[in-house]
Structures are given as structure tokens and as C-alpha cells.
XYZ file of C-alpha atoms in Angstrom:
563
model
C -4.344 -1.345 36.694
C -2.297 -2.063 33.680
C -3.632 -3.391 30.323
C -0.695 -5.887 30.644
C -1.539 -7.109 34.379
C -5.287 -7.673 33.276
C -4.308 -9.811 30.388
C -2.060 -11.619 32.644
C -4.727 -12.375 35.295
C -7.073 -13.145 32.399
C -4.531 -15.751 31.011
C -3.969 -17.752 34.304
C -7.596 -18.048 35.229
C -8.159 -19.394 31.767
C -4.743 -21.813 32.271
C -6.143 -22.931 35.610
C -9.657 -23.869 33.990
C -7.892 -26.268 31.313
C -6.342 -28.529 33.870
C -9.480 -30.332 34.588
C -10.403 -29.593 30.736
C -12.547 -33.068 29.052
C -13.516 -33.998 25.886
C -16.886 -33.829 24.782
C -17.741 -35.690 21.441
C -20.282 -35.045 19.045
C -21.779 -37.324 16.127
C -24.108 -39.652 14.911
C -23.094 -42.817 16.536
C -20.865 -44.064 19.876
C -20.683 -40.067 20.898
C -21.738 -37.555 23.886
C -24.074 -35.650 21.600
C -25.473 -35.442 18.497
C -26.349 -31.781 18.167
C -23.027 -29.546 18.576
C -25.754 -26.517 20.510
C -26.466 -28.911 23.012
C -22.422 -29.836 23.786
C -22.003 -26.147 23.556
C -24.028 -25.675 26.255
C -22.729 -28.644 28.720
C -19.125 -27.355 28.226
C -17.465 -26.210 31.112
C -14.441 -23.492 30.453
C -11.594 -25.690 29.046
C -13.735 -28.110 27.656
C -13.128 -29.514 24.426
C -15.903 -29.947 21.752
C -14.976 -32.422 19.196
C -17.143 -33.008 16.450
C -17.116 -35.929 13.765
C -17.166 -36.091 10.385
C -21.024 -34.952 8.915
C -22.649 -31.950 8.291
C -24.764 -30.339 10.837
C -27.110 -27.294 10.757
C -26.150 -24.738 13.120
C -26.523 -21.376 14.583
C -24.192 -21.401 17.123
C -24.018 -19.016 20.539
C -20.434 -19.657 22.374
C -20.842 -17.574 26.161
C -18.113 -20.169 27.595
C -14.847 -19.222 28.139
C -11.934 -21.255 26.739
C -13.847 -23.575 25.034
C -12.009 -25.481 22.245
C -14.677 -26.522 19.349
C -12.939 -28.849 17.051
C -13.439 -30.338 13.843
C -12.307 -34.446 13.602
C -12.556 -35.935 10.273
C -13.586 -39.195 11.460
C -13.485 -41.500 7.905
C -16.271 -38.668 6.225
C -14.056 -35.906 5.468
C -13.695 -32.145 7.708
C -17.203 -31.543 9.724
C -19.554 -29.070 7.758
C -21.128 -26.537 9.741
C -24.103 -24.886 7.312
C -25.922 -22.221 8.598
C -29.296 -22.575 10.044
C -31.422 -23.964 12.880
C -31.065 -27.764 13.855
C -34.070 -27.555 15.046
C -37.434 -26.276 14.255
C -38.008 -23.442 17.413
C -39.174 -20.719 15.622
C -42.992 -20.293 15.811
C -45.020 -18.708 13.125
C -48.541 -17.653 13.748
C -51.336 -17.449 10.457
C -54.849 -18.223 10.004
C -55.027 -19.160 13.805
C -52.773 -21.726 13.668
C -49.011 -21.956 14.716
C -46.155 -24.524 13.994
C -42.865 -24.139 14.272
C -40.544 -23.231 11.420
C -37.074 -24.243 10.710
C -34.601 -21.187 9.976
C -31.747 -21.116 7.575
C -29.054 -19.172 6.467
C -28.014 -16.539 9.657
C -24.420 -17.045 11.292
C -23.125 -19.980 11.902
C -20.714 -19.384 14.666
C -20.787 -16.301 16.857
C -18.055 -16.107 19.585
C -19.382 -14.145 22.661
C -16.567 -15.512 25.257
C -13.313 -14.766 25.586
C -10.264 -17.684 24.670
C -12.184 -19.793 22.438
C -10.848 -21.637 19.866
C -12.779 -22.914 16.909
C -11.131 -24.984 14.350
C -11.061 -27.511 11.375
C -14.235 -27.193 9.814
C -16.096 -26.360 6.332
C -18.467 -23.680 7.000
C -21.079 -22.719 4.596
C -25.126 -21.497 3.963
C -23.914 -18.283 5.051
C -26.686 -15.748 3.837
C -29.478 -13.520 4.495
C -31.548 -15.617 7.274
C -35.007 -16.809 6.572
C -36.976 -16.153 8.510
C -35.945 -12.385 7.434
C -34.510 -10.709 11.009
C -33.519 -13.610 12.893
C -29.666 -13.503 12.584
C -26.693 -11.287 13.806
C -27.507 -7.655 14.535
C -27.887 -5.596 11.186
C -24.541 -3.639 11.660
C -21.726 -2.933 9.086
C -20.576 -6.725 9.463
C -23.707 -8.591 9.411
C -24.511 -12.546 9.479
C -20.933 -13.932 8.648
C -19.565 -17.142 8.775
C -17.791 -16.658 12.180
C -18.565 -13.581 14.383
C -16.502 -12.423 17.357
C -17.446 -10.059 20.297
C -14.576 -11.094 22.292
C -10.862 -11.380 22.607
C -8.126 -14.030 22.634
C -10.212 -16.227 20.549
C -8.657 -18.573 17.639
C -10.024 -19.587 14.323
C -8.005 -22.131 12.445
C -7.706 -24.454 9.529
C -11.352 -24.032 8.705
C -12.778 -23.731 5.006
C -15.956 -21.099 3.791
C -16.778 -22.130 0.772
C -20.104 -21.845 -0.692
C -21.769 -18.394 1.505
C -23.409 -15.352 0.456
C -22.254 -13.038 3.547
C -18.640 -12.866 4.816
C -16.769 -15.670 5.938
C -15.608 -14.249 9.631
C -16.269 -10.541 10.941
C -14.588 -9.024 14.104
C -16.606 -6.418 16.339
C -14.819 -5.197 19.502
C -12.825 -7.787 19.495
C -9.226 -7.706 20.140
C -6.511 -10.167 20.449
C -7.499 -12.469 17.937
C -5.637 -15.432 15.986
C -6.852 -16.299 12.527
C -4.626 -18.671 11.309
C -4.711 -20.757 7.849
C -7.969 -20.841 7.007
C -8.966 -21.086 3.313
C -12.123 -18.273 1.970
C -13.184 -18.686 -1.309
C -16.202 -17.363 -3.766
C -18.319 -14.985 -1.658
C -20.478 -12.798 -4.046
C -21.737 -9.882 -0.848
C -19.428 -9.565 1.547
C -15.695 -10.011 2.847
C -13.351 -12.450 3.550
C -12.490 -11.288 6.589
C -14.211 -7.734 8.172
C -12.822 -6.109 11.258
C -14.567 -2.960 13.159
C -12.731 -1.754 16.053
C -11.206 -4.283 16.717
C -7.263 -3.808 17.213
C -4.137 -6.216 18.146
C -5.780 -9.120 16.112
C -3.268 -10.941 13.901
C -4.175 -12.587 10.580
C -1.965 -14.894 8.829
C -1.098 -17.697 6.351
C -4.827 -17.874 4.946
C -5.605 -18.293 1.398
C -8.896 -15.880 0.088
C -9.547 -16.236 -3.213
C -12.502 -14.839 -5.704
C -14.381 -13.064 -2.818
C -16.238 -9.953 -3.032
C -13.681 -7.737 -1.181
C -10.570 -9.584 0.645
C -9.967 -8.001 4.618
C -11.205 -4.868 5.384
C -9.913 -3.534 8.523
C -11.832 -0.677 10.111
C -10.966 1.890 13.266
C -8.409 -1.302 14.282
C -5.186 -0.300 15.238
C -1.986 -2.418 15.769
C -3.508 -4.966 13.335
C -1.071 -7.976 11.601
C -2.136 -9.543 8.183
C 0.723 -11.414 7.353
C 1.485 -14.064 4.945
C -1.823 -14.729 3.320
C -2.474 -15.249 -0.097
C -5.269 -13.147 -1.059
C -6.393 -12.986 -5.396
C -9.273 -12.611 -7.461
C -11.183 -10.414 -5.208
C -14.447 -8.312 -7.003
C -13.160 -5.492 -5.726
C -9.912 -4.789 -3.642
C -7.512 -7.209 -1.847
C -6.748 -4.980 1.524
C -8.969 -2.418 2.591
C -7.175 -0.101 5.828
C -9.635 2.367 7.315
C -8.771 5.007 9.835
C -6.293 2.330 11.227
C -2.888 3.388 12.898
C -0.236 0.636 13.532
C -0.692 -1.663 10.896
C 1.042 -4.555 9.405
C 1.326 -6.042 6.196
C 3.966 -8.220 5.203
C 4.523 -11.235 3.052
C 1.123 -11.384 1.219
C 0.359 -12.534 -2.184
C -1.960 -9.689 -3.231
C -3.156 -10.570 -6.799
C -5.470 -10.064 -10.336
C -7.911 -8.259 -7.954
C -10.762 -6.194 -8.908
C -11.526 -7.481 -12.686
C -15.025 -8.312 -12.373
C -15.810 -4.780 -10.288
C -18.534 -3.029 -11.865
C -17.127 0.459 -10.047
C -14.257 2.477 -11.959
C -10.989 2.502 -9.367
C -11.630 -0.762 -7.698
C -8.764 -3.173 -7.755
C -6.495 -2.086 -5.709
C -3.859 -4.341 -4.214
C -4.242 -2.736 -0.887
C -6.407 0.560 -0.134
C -4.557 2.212 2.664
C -6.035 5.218 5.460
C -3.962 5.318 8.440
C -0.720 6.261 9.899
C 2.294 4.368 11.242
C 1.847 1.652 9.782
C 4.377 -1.223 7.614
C 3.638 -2.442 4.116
C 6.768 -4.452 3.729
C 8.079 -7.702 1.919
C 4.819 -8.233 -0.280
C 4.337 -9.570 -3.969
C 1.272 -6.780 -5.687
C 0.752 -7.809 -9.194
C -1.291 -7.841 -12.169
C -4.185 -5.866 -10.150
C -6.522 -3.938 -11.670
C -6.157 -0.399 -10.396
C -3.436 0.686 -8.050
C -0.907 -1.836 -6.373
C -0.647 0.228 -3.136
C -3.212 3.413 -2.564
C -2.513 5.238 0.329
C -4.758 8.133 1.147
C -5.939 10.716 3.467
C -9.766 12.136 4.704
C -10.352 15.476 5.920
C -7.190 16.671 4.690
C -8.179 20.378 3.780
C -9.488 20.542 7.331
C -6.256 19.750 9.265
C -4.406 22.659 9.776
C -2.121 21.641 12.088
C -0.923 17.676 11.317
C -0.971 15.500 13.031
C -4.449 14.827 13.057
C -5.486 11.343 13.979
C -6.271 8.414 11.916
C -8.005 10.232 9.383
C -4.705 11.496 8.332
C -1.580 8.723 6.647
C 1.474 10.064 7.936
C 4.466 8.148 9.140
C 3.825 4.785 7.310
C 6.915 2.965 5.516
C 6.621 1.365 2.471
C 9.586 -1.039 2.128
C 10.948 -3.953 -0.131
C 8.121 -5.022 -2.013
C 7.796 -6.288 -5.285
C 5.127 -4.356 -7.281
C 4.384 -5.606 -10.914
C 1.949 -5.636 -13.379
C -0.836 -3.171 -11.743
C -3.423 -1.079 -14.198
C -2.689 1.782 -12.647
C 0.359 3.363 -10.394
C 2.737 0.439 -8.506
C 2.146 2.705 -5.686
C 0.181 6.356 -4.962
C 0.189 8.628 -2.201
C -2.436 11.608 -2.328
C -2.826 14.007 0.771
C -0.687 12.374 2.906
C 2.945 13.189 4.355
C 6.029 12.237 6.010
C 5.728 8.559 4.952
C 8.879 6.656 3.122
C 9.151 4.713 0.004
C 12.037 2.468 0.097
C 13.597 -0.638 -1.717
C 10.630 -1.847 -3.576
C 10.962 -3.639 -6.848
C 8.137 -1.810 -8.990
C 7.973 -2.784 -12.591
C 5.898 -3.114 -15.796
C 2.863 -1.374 -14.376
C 0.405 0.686 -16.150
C 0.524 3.980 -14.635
C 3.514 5.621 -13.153
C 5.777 3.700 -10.906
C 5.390 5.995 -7.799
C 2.601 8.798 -7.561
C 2.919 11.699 -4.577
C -0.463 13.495 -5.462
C -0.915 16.665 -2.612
C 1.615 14.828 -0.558
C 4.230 16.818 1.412
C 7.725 16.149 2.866
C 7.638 12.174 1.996
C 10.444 10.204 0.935
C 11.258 7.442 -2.336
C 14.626 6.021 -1.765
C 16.486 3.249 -2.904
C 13.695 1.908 -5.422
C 14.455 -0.187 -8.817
C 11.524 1.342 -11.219
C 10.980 0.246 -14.681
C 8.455 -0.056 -17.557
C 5.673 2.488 -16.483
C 4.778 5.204 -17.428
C 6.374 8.100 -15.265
C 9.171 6.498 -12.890
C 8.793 8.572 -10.291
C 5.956 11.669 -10.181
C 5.419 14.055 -7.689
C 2.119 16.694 -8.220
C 2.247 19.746 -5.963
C 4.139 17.377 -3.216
C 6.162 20.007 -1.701
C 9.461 19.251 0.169
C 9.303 15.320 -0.744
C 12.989 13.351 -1.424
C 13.421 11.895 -3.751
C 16.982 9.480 -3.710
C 19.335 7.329 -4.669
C 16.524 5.305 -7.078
C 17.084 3.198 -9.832
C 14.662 3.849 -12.977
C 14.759 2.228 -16.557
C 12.857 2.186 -19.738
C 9.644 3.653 -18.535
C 7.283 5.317 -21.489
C 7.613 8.996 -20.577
C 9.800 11.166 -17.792
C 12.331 9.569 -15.156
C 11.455 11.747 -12.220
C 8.685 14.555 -13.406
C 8.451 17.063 -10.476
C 5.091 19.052 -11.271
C 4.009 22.696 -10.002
C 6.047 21.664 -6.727
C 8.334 23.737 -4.156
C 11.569 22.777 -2.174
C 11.758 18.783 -3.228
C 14.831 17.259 -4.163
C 16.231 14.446 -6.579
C 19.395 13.232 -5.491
C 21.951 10.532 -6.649
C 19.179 9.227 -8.884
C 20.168 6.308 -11.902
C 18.130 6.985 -14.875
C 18.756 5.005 -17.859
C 16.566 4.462 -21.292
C 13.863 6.781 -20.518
C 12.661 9.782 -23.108
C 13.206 12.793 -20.718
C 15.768 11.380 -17.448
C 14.096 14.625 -14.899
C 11.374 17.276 -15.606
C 10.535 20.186 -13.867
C 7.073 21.427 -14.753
C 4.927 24.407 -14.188
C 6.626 26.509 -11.780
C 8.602 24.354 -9.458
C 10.284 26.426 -7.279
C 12.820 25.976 -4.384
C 13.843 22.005 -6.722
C 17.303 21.092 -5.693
C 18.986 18.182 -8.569
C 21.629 16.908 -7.608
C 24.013 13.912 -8.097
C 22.034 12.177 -10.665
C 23.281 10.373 -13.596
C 20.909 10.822 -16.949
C 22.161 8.024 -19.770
C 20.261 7.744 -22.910
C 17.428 9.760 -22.933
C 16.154 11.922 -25.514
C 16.303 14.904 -22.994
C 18.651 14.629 -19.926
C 16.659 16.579 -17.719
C 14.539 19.685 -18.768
C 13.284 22.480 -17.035
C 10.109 24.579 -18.725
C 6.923 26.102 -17.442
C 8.184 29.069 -15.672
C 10.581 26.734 -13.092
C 12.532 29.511 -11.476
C 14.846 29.608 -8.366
C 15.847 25.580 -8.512
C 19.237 24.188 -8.137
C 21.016 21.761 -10.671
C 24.498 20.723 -9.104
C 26.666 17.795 -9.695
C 24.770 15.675 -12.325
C 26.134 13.743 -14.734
C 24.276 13.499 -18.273
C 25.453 11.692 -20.876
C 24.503 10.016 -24.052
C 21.511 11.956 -24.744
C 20.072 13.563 -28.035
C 19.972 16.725 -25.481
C 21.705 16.979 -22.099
C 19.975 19.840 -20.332
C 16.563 21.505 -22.585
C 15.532 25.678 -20.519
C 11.974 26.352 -22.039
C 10.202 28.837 -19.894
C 13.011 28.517 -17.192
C 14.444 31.902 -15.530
C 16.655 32.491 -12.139
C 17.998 28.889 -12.252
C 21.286 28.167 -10.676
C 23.329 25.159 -12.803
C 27.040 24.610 -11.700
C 28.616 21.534 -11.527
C 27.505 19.197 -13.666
C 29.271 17.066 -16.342
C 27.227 17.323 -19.366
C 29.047 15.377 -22.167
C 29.229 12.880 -24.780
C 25.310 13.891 -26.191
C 24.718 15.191 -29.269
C 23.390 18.605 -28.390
C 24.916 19.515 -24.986
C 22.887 22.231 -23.771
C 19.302 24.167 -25.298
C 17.142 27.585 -24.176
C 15.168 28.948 -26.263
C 14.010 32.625 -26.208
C 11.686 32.800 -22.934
C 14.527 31.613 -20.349
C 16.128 34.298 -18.546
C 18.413 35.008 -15.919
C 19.602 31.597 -15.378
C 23.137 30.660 -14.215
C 25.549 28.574 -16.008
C 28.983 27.888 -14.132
C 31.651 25.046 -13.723
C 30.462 22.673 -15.813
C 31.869 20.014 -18.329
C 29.916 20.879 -21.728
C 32.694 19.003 -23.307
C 32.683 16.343 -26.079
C 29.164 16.909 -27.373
C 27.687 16.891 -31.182
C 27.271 20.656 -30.437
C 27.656 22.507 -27.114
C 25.421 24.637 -26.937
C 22.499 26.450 -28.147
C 20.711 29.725 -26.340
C 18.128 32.019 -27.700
C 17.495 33.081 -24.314
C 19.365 35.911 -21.782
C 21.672 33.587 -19.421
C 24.687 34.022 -17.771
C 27.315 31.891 -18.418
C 30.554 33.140 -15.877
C 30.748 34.561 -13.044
C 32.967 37.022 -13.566
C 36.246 35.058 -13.397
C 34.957 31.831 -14.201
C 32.956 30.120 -16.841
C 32.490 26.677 -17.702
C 34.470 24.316 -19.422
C 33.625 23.469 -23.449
C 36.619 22.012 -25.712
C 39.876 20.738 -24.702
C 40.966 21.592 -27.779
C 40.027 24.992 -28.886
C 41.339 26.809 -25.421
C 44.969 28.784 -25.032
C 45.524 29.668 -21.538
C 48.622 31.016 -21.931
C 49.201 32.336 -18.050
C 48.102 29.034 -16.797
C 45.090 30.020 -15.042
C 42.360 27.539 -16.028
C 40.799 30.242 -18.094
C 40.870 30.936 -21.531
C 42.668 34.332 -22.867
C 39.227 34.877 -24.578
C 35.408 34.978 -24.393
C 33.085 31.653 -25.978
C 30.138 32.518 -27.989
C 26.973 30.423 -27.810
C 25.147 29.914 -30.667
C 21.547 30.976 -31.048
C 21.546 34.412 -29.576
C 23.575 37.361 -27.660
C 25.294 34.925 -24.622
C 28.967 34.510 -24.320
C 30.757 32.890 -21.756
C 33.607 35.176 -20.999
C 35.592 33.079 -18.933
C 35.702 29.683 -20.625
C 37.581 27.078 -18.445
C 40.746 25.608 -19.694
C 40.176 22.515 -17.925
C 37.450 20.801 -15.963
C 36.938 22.395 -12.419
C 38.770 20.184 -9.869
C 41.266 18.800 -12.125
């Protein structure tokens, strides 16, 4: 039978019990009961538990289905449910005597039924029972403010405030609606903890100065959307081996500035594939805005590889500003796309592909960091069609990488507009416009065998710097209007220099190298003015030295190619 059909015949059983649902009340005076355990435990399924204005001690056990336990300020403010016994029924023995002792601290609610709803209270005294060993199974959740074992339960509009353990923890529980509640200063724990527990949806809640904000665990197809979640210890979003999920619209800020461990304080820690990080504001936190990772990596030969593995998320339209570290890093992951996010003024580099294969960064505005856009033995990543400004060091800086591309790039303001860097291989640069840099784009560290076609670099103290670069094909690109248009120096070799515009720059060109600059019937073009082309070819009647070594180009263009 279908997951779908269950859920269906789940649903109308429950429907059918809330037609002869009643209201049971709960208080000091006029009311059904006065202890909330003992309405628990008359409720019938569709029952409604309302509960007055006070505070009561509790250790609640829900077994009923489709119960509704509700919170009614009554003239004395939201209901407070603390943690502990109401009643004294735990016996201690000593000394031959025995009385019975009243327990505190523990869980306050635990959900074991399926449809309940629990909403509208303050819930607090969450912490480490006394007696020691009488609350909520020692597992990686623990005593919490709210714990569910079921599914299609709700938990609304209540506040934790004032708890030592988490405020509500999920285990195998799916389904789940946890709506606008407000979580704030937890010193051990988590705001919200989920294990195993997938489909749940969390949204529009407000956690603020807890010890870690949601950590999701082995919980696929889980939706945390629209919560405002800042001043966590540690990190705001914490994905484990989690495929399918969501996270849009947060507020994810100043997190992780009173962590005692070096690289907490990240915006949102990310392990899992498939999933959406889109339309979220990730500032001013204290490591990474967005960290997503892979385990196990060097053991997967063959990816895919399960949830262990981040593959095939999308990172889109976020605005990123203000982090300690990178706006956003990938390491050991692949195939996942970067696009349209807004990543500024951060600490690190804007976006970091660490190990990361055949991903994609398109369509991004990045300014003020420190490397735009940086990609560390990331083989066959694409990298296109970005905006990046005024960052401290390199545009795009492509590192010991092979077959990734950088095409129709804007780089504007920034000390060196693309780098190639210890032996990238296989690079293809193309249609990318370098303004104001101090180098355009350089290529050193033994780069060989990449492709520079079609760029436009302007404005620059140098347009194009070879150190260390041999077997490189350039062609193509308009190189003009900087005041040194070209520069090799005496270790690059064997690289290719056609069809393009070295025109109208301080000084051409200087090689101490062993390039080619023609191809045997054409050259590139240099000087409008210092050309005769007598037959009307497009090619000069004679051969152009460059300065700084042997190289000549001996088929100088009369014109630029296409014109």
C-alpha cells in the first residue's frame, strides 16, 4: 500500500474523531482539572486541553491521538509549563525509611501520538532531571523542552525561555509543523534537534542566543523556512547526512562569537545532497556564511554515494555579507550550482571550491573580500557570467586546477582581474572583461595547455602578465588602453599569441620569453598608425619586434580581426 493512501486513511480517522471533539479546561478555579497530567489522561482523540493562565509543574506523556493541548491566557499572562513532577511519586529508600520525592527538571512535553497539537505556552526548567535518570532516554537529543516520537504533530506560538537542554527535539518523527515559536538563551543544547526524522517543516520562529540553532540529522525532505535565527554559541544551521533540504528566507545572523572552538560560526553547516539554500540574509557570522561539505569523500570512487556525499544542491539568490570567513565554501563536493547571490564585504574569499569538481558559480555580484571567486584543485567547475568588484586580492584565482572555465566574467577594481596558478591545465578564459586592475589576468606557475579567447582587458597597469606559462593558446582578445599591454618574462615558452588588439597601450609589449606571435600568415594587431599594407591584405609589408628578447611577430595585422 502506498505511503500516500496510509496518510490518507490516517487523516480521515483522525477527522472523524474531532467531530465529537470537547473541551476540557484546566486551572485553579471554575475548571475540569487542575493538574494538566490528569486532563491528559481523560482526553479522548479530538479532545481539546485548554489550560489557563498559571504555571504548572509538569512532565508530560501524550499517547492520545489528535489531542489539541492549548495554552489560554486567561487575565495572568501565556500558561508556563516548567519542567518537573506535580506531584511527589517518586520513592526514595535510606536508613529504612521511604518518602516520596518530588522530581524536577526532565522534559516537559513528550509527544508519543500521532496529530497532536500543542500550543501557546512558556516552557521552561528544562535541564538535567533530579532525581539523576528519571527523564527522556539518554540519546543524542536528550530531555528537551518538547520531544516527539510521532508524526503529524504541531507545536505553535509557544516560548522556551529560561532551560538548560534544548527547547524541542524530533526522533522518528516525520510530518511535523513547528510554527512561530520563539527559543531563546539555552547554554547545552539546541533550539531545535532533529534525528531521522524527515518531511517536518519549520518556519517563522525566532531562536536567538542558543547554544547551537537547528540541527537536522539523517532527515531528508526537511523545510526551515522563514525563521530568524542569531546569536547562536556556535552555528545557526547544522545539515547532517540530509538529502532534500530546504532553506529559504531565514535571517541567519552574528552567530558563533562566544564559541570557545576555532571554525564555529557558521551561518549554515551543510552535508547532504539535493538540497535548496535560496532567498536567505547570512551576515556578520563568525566563520563561514554557507559551508557545504562532504564525509568519506576519498572513499567514493564511483559518485554518487549517498548522503555522505553534497552533490546536486543549488545555492541561489541570497544575500551573504559580513561573514569572518568565506560568504560561501564548498570542499569535496560536486555538481552543485552557485547562482545569483549577493555576497559582499566578507572576510575571506567570496566563493571557495576546495577539492570540489564539475560545480557551477553563475550570475553572482561579489565584492569586498578577499579572493572573488577561488577554486583549489576543483577540476572542471564553471565559472560565469559573475559580477566581482573591489575585493583585496585576485578576481577569479583558479589554483593547481584542470579543465574549468571563466566565462563572460565582469571584473572591475580588483589587483589581479584572473589568475591561473600552479599548473592549471586544460583552463578555458573566455569572454571576460578585466577593467582596472593592476594585472588583467596572469598566468604563472607552470600553467600550460589553457585557452584565453575573446577577453577584453582594459585600463590596467598590465593587461595580460606569462611568468612560468608555456603551450598557452591566446587569440582573440582586445587588450588595450593599459599602460603595459602584454609581459613574459624569460621562463614562458611556447605560448601562442594570435588575433588580438594590443593596440593603444603605454607600451605593447614586453617578452623575455620564446613565444609565437603569428601563425604564419597572421599576427596580431598593435598600432594603427605605424602599419603600411600596401596590397590591402590586413597584414603589414613587414615583421614587429617585441621588446625584451628574440620574438617578432611577422605578420602584424593592419587592422583589428573582423573589421
Amino acid at each position: 500500500m502506498s505511503r500516500f493512501i496510509i496518510e490518507t486513511i490516517i487523516m480521515v480517522i483522525a477527522f472523524s474523531c474531532l467531530s465529537q471533539a470537547s473541551t476540557i479546561t484546566v486551572g485553579e478555579k471554575g475548571c475540569d482539572f487542575y493538574r494538566i497530567e490528569a486532563a491528559i489522561d481523560a482526553a479522548d482523540p479530538g479532545d481539546v486541553v485548554e489550560v489557563h493562565s498559571g504555571e504548572y509543574l509538569v512532565n508530560l506523556n501524550i499517547t492520545t491521538p489528535s489531542v489539541v493541548l492549548r495554552g489560554n491566557d486567561t487575565g495572568g499572562g501565556m500558561p508556563v509549563l516548567r519542567a518537573g513532577s506535580s506531584t511527589a511519586d517518586i520513592e526514595s529508600e535510606s536508613a529504612g525509611l521511604t518518602e516520596m520525592v518530588q522530581r524536577s527538571g526532565g522534559t516537559a512535553v513528550a509527544i508519543r501520538a500521532d496529530f497532536v497539537t500543542v500550543e501557546n505556552f512558556v516552557i521552561t526548567g528544562v535541564t538535567w532531571p533530579v532525581p539523576y535518570g528519571t527523564g527522556e532516554h539518554n540519546d543524542l537529543i536528550g530531555n528537551a523542552g518538547i520531544r516527539v516520537y510521532s508524526d503529524f504533530n504541531k507545536i505553535i506560538n509557544n516560548t522556551f525561555e529560561g532551560n538548560d537542554l534544548s527547547a524541542i527535539g524530533l526522533w522518528n518523527a516525520s510530518n511535523n509543523q513547528i510554527f512561530g515559536n520563539t527559543i531563546r538563551d539555552i547554554p547545552y543544547g539546541y533550539g531545535m534537534i532533529l534525528y531521522n526524522s524527515p518531511y517536518n517543516n519549520i518556519e517563522k520562529n525566532v531562536l536567538f542566543h542558543n547554544d547551537w540553532g537547528i540541527e537536522i540529522s539523517k532527515s531528508d525532505s526537511t523545510a526551515i523556512k522563514e525563521n530568524e535565527i542569531r546569536e547562536s554559541i556556535n552555528d545557526g544551521i547544522l545539515v547532517y547526512e540530509s538529502n532534500f533540504t530546504m532553506i529559504t528566507e531565514n535571517i541567519i545572523s552574528r552567530n558563533g562569537f562566544e564559541s570557545e572552538f576555532e571554525g564555529n560560526g557558521k551561518g549554515i553547516c551543510f552535508q547532504g545532497s539535493e538540497g535548496l539554500i535560496a532567498n536567505n540574509v547570512i551576515s556578520f557570522n563568525r566563520d563561514q556564511g554557507v559551508y557545504v561539505q562532504s564525509i568519506f569523500w576519498e572513499y567514493c570512487s564511483e559518485p554518487p554515494c549517498g548522503a555522505e556525499e553534497s552533490f546536486g544542491n543549488l545555492i541561489i539568490n541570497n544575500r551573504i555579507q559580513g561573514n569572518g570567513e568565506d560568504g560561501i565554501r564548498l570542499e569535496k563536493t560536486w555538481n552543485n550550482q552557485i547562482w545569483d547571490n549577493n555576497i559582499t564585504s566578507n572576510h575571506g574569499n567570496g566563493i571557495s571550491f576546495l577539492l570540489s569538481n564539475n560545480n557551477t558559480a553563475e550570475m553572482n555580484n561579489v565584492s569586498k573580500s578577499d579572493h572573488g571567486i577561488y577554486l583549489d584543485r576543483s577540476n572542471f567547475t564553471k565559472v560565469s557570467n559573475n559580477t566581482i568588484t573591489e575585493v583585496e586580492k585576485t578576481g577569479i584565482r583558479i589554483w593547481s586546477t584542470i579543465g574549468a572555465s571563466a566565462q563572460n566574467n565582469t571584473l572591475v577594481d580588483d589587483p589581479v582581474g584572473i589568475a591561473l596558478e600552479e599548473s592549471c591545465t586544460g583552463i578555458l578564459l573566455a569572454r571576460n572583461n578585466v577593467t582596472n586592475s593592476t594585472e588583467g589576468v596572469n598566468l604563472s606557475g607552470g600553467s600550460s595547455d589553457n585557452q584565453l579567447r575573446d577577453n577584453r582587458v582594459r585600463s590596467c597597469r598590465t593587461g595580460l602578465v606569462l611568468a612560468g606559462a608555456s603551450r598557452n593558446v591566446i587569440v582573440g582578445n582586445e587588450i588595450v588602453e593599459n599602460l603595459l599591454g602584454l609581459l613574459a618574462d624569460a621562463s614562458s615558452s611556447g605560448n601562442s599569441i594570435t588575433g588580438n588588439d594590443l593596440s593603444n597601450n603605454g607600451e605593447a609589449a614586453r617578452d623575455e620569453g620564446d613565444n609565437r606571435y603569428d601563425d604564419g600568415s597572421r599576427g596580431n594587431f598593435w598600432d594603427p598608425d605605424a602599419c603600411d599594407d600596401a596590397d590591402g591584405d590586413g597584414v603589414c609589408e613587414g615583421p614587429r619586434t617585441i621588446p625584451g628578447g628574440k620574438n617578432a611577430d611577422g605578420f602584424p595585422l593592419a587592422r583589428p580581426l573582423g573589421l
